[in-house]
Structures are given as structure tokens and as C-alpha cells.
């Protein structure tokens, strides 16, 4: 998706519009399948929805990344807000879908999803003038030496490897948390009888409820620190997040299994997530040129998918796997902390009045 957009110079707004249109069409096909029961309709619907999701996902982040100049420290807060909104959907979506299923069956669930998709499509269509490329602060692209360009590419590769390790570790720990949650649920619970909140928290995303609590706190703290002239660098945040991830993995390996322990683990994992994921998106934006931003953000989402795919539940019982991943996270965190100045030089803060 990103490569095609960069190669053909397609505006991210247009890609989003196409993706939402495909998702709406796929949901409509699923509704038709409920009434006609054609196997071909089901396969076509799933394929169309998958293509729509693949098209649109990275381009939300691309548009967010274009809101501020390259290297602007405000991008960290912007992507925390972006991640906050994503997790609202991750929490509310399953709850609303399960509630509609109880009242109206799959027809109610699919109609609700289709209505939400259409509303998003209409909103995007009406806000076209806002997302016109000319309305963004133009990101200057000064001529760069070959050495600096090579350093940026190498930095992106290191960031990619970091995110792959992070998501493998995140999903590894998350699977164990889900097992603990499953042990607290009533036997035989399903869409029709299970607790809506537990279904939401234990579906797809691991920590949406905790993200909604911690993200505003982090944004407020960042704003207050900036007012006092204190600004934590992006590499330093990643360093702290990766180190915290290592600590969470060791705690899960040797810690208790009570309710309080699980709550502490969830908050710790969420804090690591918020210190690494939105900030890494901002760093990807800062390291990428305007001509390659869609490709780089598409690659970011590809790494997220690979990290989830590589997660092996059976490895949860293997202490060596957990220890090795925790050690790698700790080493990566140390490397980001020690080399934070070098990272900062690759994405300098724009100077007011410089044309950024």
C-alpha cells in the first residue's frame, strides 16, 4: 500500500477513501451472505475487507505525520492521541458488537459495523478540503549528503528490528495475560452470555482499557514538562519503554498470579507500549522523507503484523525464551539510551522561522 502510494504519488487521503469504500462494500457483502447464504459471497467479503484494511491502515498515520514539520517534538503527543483514539475503537467495538449480537443477532452486529464504516467514509469525504496536501505545513526537504541519507536508512532498519522484538515480546506477554483473564471468566461464557467488558479487553488488542487511562496522563505530563522547558527525547522514551518491557517479562516469569499482580502487570505493559509504539511512529515520520513516508509507515505496520504472527503460545512455558527476549529488550533499551544524541541528530528539531 505504501509503496504503491509513493511510486504513483497518490495522496494518502485518496487511499483512505478507497480503503473505507472497500470495507463498507465488504460489510454489505457479509449482510447479503446472511440472507442468501452463498459461500462465494463470504469469501469475496473477507477478501474485500482485508484489502480495504491493508490500504487504509498506514495512511492514517501518514496524515498525522504530515500535520507538523519533520522532527517536531509535538509529533510524540500527536501519535499518543492517535493511539488513544485507536484503542477507543478496540475497546468499544467488541462491546458494541457483542451487545448488538445479543439483541439482534449477526444482522444487528453487521448493520452497526456497516453504519459506522459509512459514517467514517462520509466524514472523510466532507473533510476533503482539510486533508488537501496544500493545507499542511510544507515539510522542507533540504539536500542531504549521501552519508546522512545512509545514516537515516540504517536508523530506520534499527528501528524496524526494535519494533519487531517489541511486538514479539508484547504478544508473548499478552498471551499469558489472556490466559489469566480466561481463568477468571465463567465457564461456557460466549458472545451471548459473557461479560461485555471482559470480552472487549480480551479481544484483539491486549491493553485498550489501560491505554485510555494512561495516555491522557502521559500527554498532560508531556505538556507540563514542555511548559517548564523540559523535553524528553524520543530515543530516551523508547529506551525507557524497552527496559520496562524487559522488567515486565521477568516479573511475569517469576511473579505472582493474584488479581493485584495482574493489574500491576497490565499497567506496566501499557506504559511500555505507550512509551514505544506512538513514539516509534513519530520517529519513523521524522526519519522518512516526504517521498518515502507512505512506504516507511506501511513497513511499520508490516512489522507489527509479523511480530504478532511470530508469537508462539507454547513458548510461554519456556523460561529460556522469556529470559532471552527480556535480555534483548534490555540491551536495545540501553543502546537507545546511550546513543540518544546520535538519534536526535538524525531528526533535529525545526528552528522557528526556518521555513519548516
Coordinates of C-alpha atoms in Angstrom, one line a residue:
X1 CA 0.0 0.0 0.0
X2 CA 2.7 2.4 1.0
X3 CA 5.0 1.5 -2.0
X4 CA 2.1 2.0 -4.4
X5 CA 1.2 5.4 -2.9
X6 CA 4.8 6.6 -3.1
X7 CA 5.5 5.2 -6.5
X8 CA 2.4 6.6 -8.1
X9 CA 2.4 9.7 -5.9
X10 CA -1.2 9.0 -4.7
X11 CA -2.4 11.3 -1.9
X12 CA -3.0 9.4 1.4
X13 CA -6.4 10.9 1.6
X14 CA -7.4 9.1 -1.6
X15 CA -6.0 5.8 -0.4
X16 CA -8.0 6.2 2.9
X17 CA -11.2 6.9 0.8
X18 CA -10.6 3.8 -1.3
X19 CA -9.9 1.7 1.8
X20 CA -13.1 2.8 3.6
X21 CA -15.1 2.2 0.4
X22 CA -13.9 -1.3 0.2
X23 CA -14.5 -2.1 3.9
X24 CA -18.1 -0.8 3.5
X25 CA -18.6 -2.9 0.4
X26 CA -17.3 -5.9 2.2
X27 CA -19.6 -5.5 5.1
X28 CA -22.5 -5.1 2.7
X29 CA -21.5 -8.4 1.1
X30 CA -21.5 -10.1 4.5
X31 CA -25.1 -8.8 5.1
X32 CA -26.1 -10.3 1.7
X33 CA -24.4 -13.6 2.7
X34 CA -26.7 -13.7 5.8
X35 CA -29.8 -13.7 3.6
X36 CA -28.6 -15.7 0.6
X37 CA -26.0 -18.0 2.2
X38 CA -23.7 -18.1 -0.8
X39 CA -20.3 -19.4 0.1
X40 CA -18.7 -17.3 -2.7
X41 CA -20.2 -14.1 -1.1
X42 CA -18.5 -14.8 2.2
X43 CA -15.1 -15.4 0.6
X44 CA -15.4 -12.2 -1.5
X45 CA -16.5 -10.2 1.5
X46 CA -13.5 -11.3 3.6
X47 CA -11.1 -10.6 0.7
X48 CA -12.6 -7.1 0.1
X49 CA -12.4 -6.1 3.8
X50 CA -8.8 -7.3 4.1
X51 CA -7.8 -5.3 1.0
X52 CA -9.6 -2.2 2.4
X53 CA -7.9 -2.6 5.8
X54 CA -4.5 -3.1 4.2
X55 CA -4.9 0.0 2.1
X56 CA -6.0 2.4 4.8
X57 CA -4.1 1.4 7.9
X58 CA -0.7 3.0 7.3
X59 CA -2.2 6.1 5.7
X60 CA -4.0 7.3 8.9
X61 CA -0.5 7.6 10.4
X62 CA 0.9 9.2 7.3
X63 CA -1.7 12.1 7.5
X64 CA -0.9 12.5 11.2
X65 CA 2.8 12.6 10.5
X66 CA 2.3 15.5 8.0
X67 CA 0.5 17.7 10.5
X68 CA 3.8 19.0 11.9
X69 CA 7.3 19.7 10.5
X70 CA 9.8 16.9 10.3
X71 CA 11.4 16.3 13.7
X72 CA 8.9 18.4 15.6
X73 CA 8.6 17.2 19.3
X74 CA 4.8 17.7 19.2
X75 CA 4.6 14.7 16.9
X76 CA 5.1 12.4 20.0
X77 CA 1.9 13.8 21.6
X78 CA 0.1 13.7 18.3
X79 CA 0.8 10.0 17.9
X80 CA -0.1 9.3 21.5
X81 CA -3.5 10.9 20.8
X82 CA -3.7 8.8 17.6
X83 CA -3.1 5.7 19.6
X84 CA -5.6 6.7 22.2
X85 CA -8.3 7.0 19.5
X86 CA -7.4 3.6 18.1
X87 CA -7.8 2.0 21.5
X88 CA -11.2 3.6 22.0
X89 CA -12.3 1.6 18.9
X90 CA -10.5 -1.5 20.2
X91 CA -12.5 -1.3 23.5
X92 CA -15.9 -0.1 22.3
X93 CA -16.1 -2.0 19.1
X94 CA -16.2 -5.5 20.6
X95 CA -18.6 -4.3 23.4
X96 CA -21.0 -2.7 21.0
X97 CA -20.8 -5.7 18.6
X98 CA -21.5 -8.2 21.3
X99 CA -24.4 -6.1 22.7
X100 CA -26.0 -5.9 19.2
X101 CA -25.5 -9.6 18.7
X102 CA -27.4 -10.3 21.9
X103 CA -30.3 -8.2 20.8
X104 CA -30.5 -8.7 17.0
X105 CA -28.1 -11.5 16.1
X106 CA -25.5 -11.1 13.4
X107 CA -27.7 -8.9 11.4
X108 CA -27.6 -6.2 14.1
X109 CA -23.8 -6.5 14.5
X110 CA -23.1 -6.2 10.8
X111 CA -25.6 -3.4 10.3
X112 CA -23.9 -1.5 13.2
X113 CA -20.4 -2.1 11.7
X114 CA -21.7 -1.0 8.2
X115 CA -23.3 2.2 9.6
X116 CA -20.0 3.1 11.4
X117 CA -18.0 2.4 8.3
X118 CA -20.3 4.6 6.2
X119 CA -20.2 7.4 8.7
X120 CA -16.4 7.3 8.6
X121 CA -16.5 7.4 4.8
X122 CA -18.9 10.3 4.7
X123 CA -16.8 12.2 7.3
X124 CA -13.7 11.7 5.3
X125 CA -15.5 12.8 2.2
X126 CA -16.8 16.0 3.8
X127 CA -13.4 16.9 5.3
X128 CA -11.6 16.6 1.9
X129 CA -10.6 20.2 1.9
X130 CA -8.9 19.9 5.3
X131 CA -6.8 17.0 4.2
X132 CA -5.7 18.6 1.0
X133 CA -1.9 18.4 0.8
X134 CA -1.6 22.2 0.4
X135 CA -3.2 22.7 3.8
X136 CA -0.3 21.0 5.6
X137 CA 2.8 22.8 6.9
X138 CA 5.1 22.1 4.0
X139 CA 8.0 19.9 5.1
X140 CA 11.2 21.2 3.8
X141 CA 13.4 18.6 2.1
X142 CA 16.9 20.1 2.1
X143 CA 19.6 18.4 0.0
X144 CA 21.2 15.7 2.1
X145 CA 24.6 14.2 1.8
X146 CA 24.9 10.6 0.8
X147 CA 26.3 9.9 4.2
X148 CA 23.4 11.4 6.0
X149 CA 20.9 9.5 3.8
X150 CA 22.7 6.3 4.6
X151 CA 22.6 7.0 8.3
X152 CA 18.8 7.6 8.1
X153 CA 18.3 4.3 6.3
X154 CA 20.4 2.5 8.8
X155 CA 18.5 4.1 11.6
X156 CA 15.2 3.0 10.1
X157 CA 16.5 -0.5 9.8
X158 CA 17.5 -0.5 13.5
X159 CA 14.1 0.9 14.5
X160 CA 12.4 -1.8 12.5
X161 CA 14.4 -4.5 14.3
X162 CA 13.5 -2.9 17.6
X163 CA 9.8 -2.9 16.8
X164 CA 9.9 -6.5 15.7
X165 CA 11.4 -7.5 19.0
X166 CA 9.0 -5.3 20.9
X167 CA 5.9 -6.7 19.3
X168 CA 7.1 -10.3 19.7
X169 CA 7.6 -9.7 23.4
X170 CA 4.4 -7.7 23.7
X171 CA 2.3 -10.5 22.2
X172 CA 4.2 -13.2 24.2
X173 CA 3.3 -11.4 27.5
X174 CA -0.2 -10.6 26.3
X175 CA -1.0 -14.3 25.6
X176 CA -0.1 -15.1 29.2
X177 CA -2.3 -12.3 30.4
X178 CA -5.2 -13.6 28.3
X179 CA -4.8 -17.0 29.9
X180 CA -5.1 -15.4 33.3
X181 CA -8.2 -13.5 32.2
X182 CA -9.7 -16.7 30.8
X183 CA -9.2 -18.3 34.2
X184 CA -11.4 -15.6 35.8
X185 CA -14.3 -15.9 33.3
X186 CA -17.3 -18.1 33.9
X187 CA -17.2 -21.5 32.2
X188 CA -19.1 -21.6 28.9
X189 CA -19.1 -17.8 28.5
X190 CA -19.7 -16.7 24.9
X191 CA -21.0 -13.7 22.9
X192 CA -24.5 -14.3 24.2
X193 CA -23.7 -14.7 27.9
X194 CA -20.2 -13.5 28.6
X195 CA -19.2 -10.2 30.3
X196 CA -19.0 -7.4 27.7
X197 CA -16.1 -5.6 29.3
X198 CA -14.0 -8.8 29.7
X199 CA -14.8 -9.7 26.0
X200 CA -13.6 -6.2 25.0
X201 CA -10.4 -6.3 27.0
X202 CA -9.5 -9.8 26.0
X203 CA -10.2 -9.4 22.3
X204 CA -7.7 -8.4 19.5
X205 CA -5.9 -5.7 21.5
X206 CA -4.4 -6.5 24.8
X207 CA -4.4 -3.3 26.7
X208 CA -7.1 -0.9 25.3
X209 CA -8.7 0.0 28.6
X210 CA -5.4 0.8 30.3
X211 CA -4.3 2.9 27.3
X212 CA -7.4 5.0 27.7
X213 CA -6.4 5.7 31.3
X214 CA -2.7 6.3 30.9
X215 CA -2.5 8.0 27.5
X216 CA -4.2 11.3 28.8
X217 CA -1.9 11.3 31.8
X218 CA 1.2 11.0 29.7
X219 CA 0.0 13.7 27.3
X220 CA -0.6 16.0 30.2
X221 CA 2.8 15.3 31.8
X222 CA 4.5 15.9 28.5
X223 CA 2.7 19.2 28.1
X224 CA 3.5 20.4 31.6
X225 CA 7.2 19.4 31.2
X226 CA 7.4 21.3 28.0
X227 CA 6.0 24.4 29.7
X228 CA 8.9 24.1 32.1
X229 CA 11.4 23.8 29.3
X230 CA 11.9 20.1 29.8
X231 CA 11.5 17.8 26.8
X232 CA 12.3 14.1 26.9
X233 CA 13.9 13.0 23.7
X234 CA 12.2 10.3 21.5
X235 CA 15.1 7.9 21.8
X236 CA 15.1 8.2 25.6
X237 CA 11.4 7.3 25.7
X238 CA 12.0 4.2 23.6
X239 CA 14.9 3.3 25.9
X240 CA 12.7 3.5 29.0
X241 CA 9.9 1.6 27.3
X242 CA 12.1 -1.3 26.1
X243 CA 13.7 -1.5 29.6
X244 CA 10.3 -1.6 31.2
X245 CA 9.2 -4.3 28.8
X246 CA 12.2 -6.4 29.9
X247 CA 11.2 -5.9 33.5
X248 CA 7.6 -6.9 32.8
X249 CA 8.7 -10.1 31.1
X250 CA 10.9 -11.1 34.1
X251 CA 8.1 -10.2 36.5
X252 CA 5.6 -12.4 34.6
X253 CA 8.2 -15.2 34.7
X254 CA 8.8 -15.1 38.4
X255 CA 5.9 -13.1 39.8
X256 CA 2.6 -14.0 41.4
X257 CA -0.8 -14.6 39.8
X258 CA -3.2 -12.7 42.0
X259 CA -5.6 -10.0 40.8
X260 CA -3.4 -7.2 42.1
X261 CA -0.4 -8.6 40.4
X262 CA -2.2 -8.9 37.1
X263 CA -3.4 -5.3 37.4
X264 CA 0.2 -4.1 38.0
X265 CA 1.5 -6.1 35.1
X266 CA -1.2 -4.6 32.8
X267 CA -0.4 -1.1 33.8
X268 CA 3.4 -1.7 33.4
X269 CA 2.9 -3.3 29.9
X270 CA 0.6 -0.4 28.8
X271 CA 3.2 2.1 30.0
X272 CA 5.9 0.3 28.0
X273 CA 3.5 0.3 25.0
X274 CA 2.8 4.0 25.2
X275 CA 6.5 4.9 25.5
X276 CA 7.4 2.8 22.5
X277 CA 4.6 2.5 19.9
X278 CA 3.3 6.0 19.3
X279 CA 6.8 7.4 19.7
X280 CA 8.3 5.0 17.2
X281 CA 5.6 6.2 14.7
X282 CA 6.7 9.7 15.3
X283 CA 10.4 8.7 14.8
X284 CA 9.5 6.9 11.6
X285 CA 7.9 10.1 10.4
X286 CA 11.0 12.2 11.3
X287 CA 13.4 9.8 9.7
X288 CA 11.4 9.4 6.4
X289 CA 11.4 11.9 3.6
X290 CA 8.0 13.0 2.2
X291 CA 8.7 10.8 -0.9
X292 CA 9.1 7.7 1.2
X293 CA 6.8 8.3 4.2
X294 CA 4.0 6.1 3.0
X295 CA 6.4 3.2 2.3
X296 CA 8.1 3.5 5.7
X297 CA 4.7 3.7 7.6
X298 CA 3.5 0.7 5.5
X299 CA 6.7 -1.2 6.6
X300 CA 6.0 -0.2 10.2
X301 CA 2.5 -1.9 10.1
X302 CA 4.1 -4.9 8.3
X303 CA 6.5 -5.3 11.2
X304 CA 3.5 -5.2 13.6
X305 CA 1.8 -8.0 11.7
X306 CA 5.0 -10.1 11.6
X307 CA 5.5 -9.6 15.3
X308 CA 2.0 -10.9 16.0
X309 CA 2.4 -13.8 13.6
X310 CA 5.7 -14.9 15.1
X311 CA 4.2 -15.2 18.6
X312 CA 4.0 -18.9 19.7
X313 CA 1.8 -19.6 22.7
X314 CA 3.6 -22.8 23.6
X315 CA 6.7 -20.8 24.2
X316 CA 5.1 -19.2 27.2
X317 CA 6.1 -22.2 29.4
X318 CA 9.7 -22.0 28.2
X319 CA 11.6 -19.8 30.7
X320 CA 14.6 -19.5 28.4
X321 CA 12.6 -17.9 25.6
X322 CA 11.3 -15.2 28.1
X323 CA 14.7 -14.6 29.5
X324 CA 16.3 -14.3 26.1
X325 CA 13.7 -11.8 24.8
X326 CA 13.9 -9.8 28.1
X327 CA 17.7 -9.6 27.7
X328 CA 17.4 -8.4 24.1
X329 CA 14.8 -5.8 25.1
X330 CA 17.1 -4.6 27.9
X331 CA 20.1 -4.4 25.6
X332 CA 18.1 -2.4 23.0
X333 CA 16.9 -0.1 25.7
X334 CA 20.4 0.5 26.8
X335 CA 21.6 1.1 23.2
X336 CA 18.9 3.7 22.6
X337 CA 19.7 5.5 25.9
X338 CA 23.5 5.6 25.2
X339 CA 23.0 6.7 21.6
X340 CA 20.1 9.1 22.1
X341 CA 22.2 12.1 20.9
X342 CA 23.1 10.4 17.6
X343 CA 19.4 9.6 17.1
X344 CA 18.4 13.2 17.8
X345 CA 20.9 14.5 15.2
X346 CA 19.1 12.5 12.5
X347 CA 15.8 14.2 13.2
X348 CA 16.7 17.7 14.5
X349 CA 14.0 19.9 16.0
X350 CA 13.0 22.6 13.4
X351 CA 14.1 26.1 14.1
X352 CA 11.2 28.7 14.2
X353 CA 11.3 30.9 11.1
X354 CA 13.4 28.4 9.1
X355 CA 10.7 27.7 6.6
X356 CA 9.7 24.3 8.2

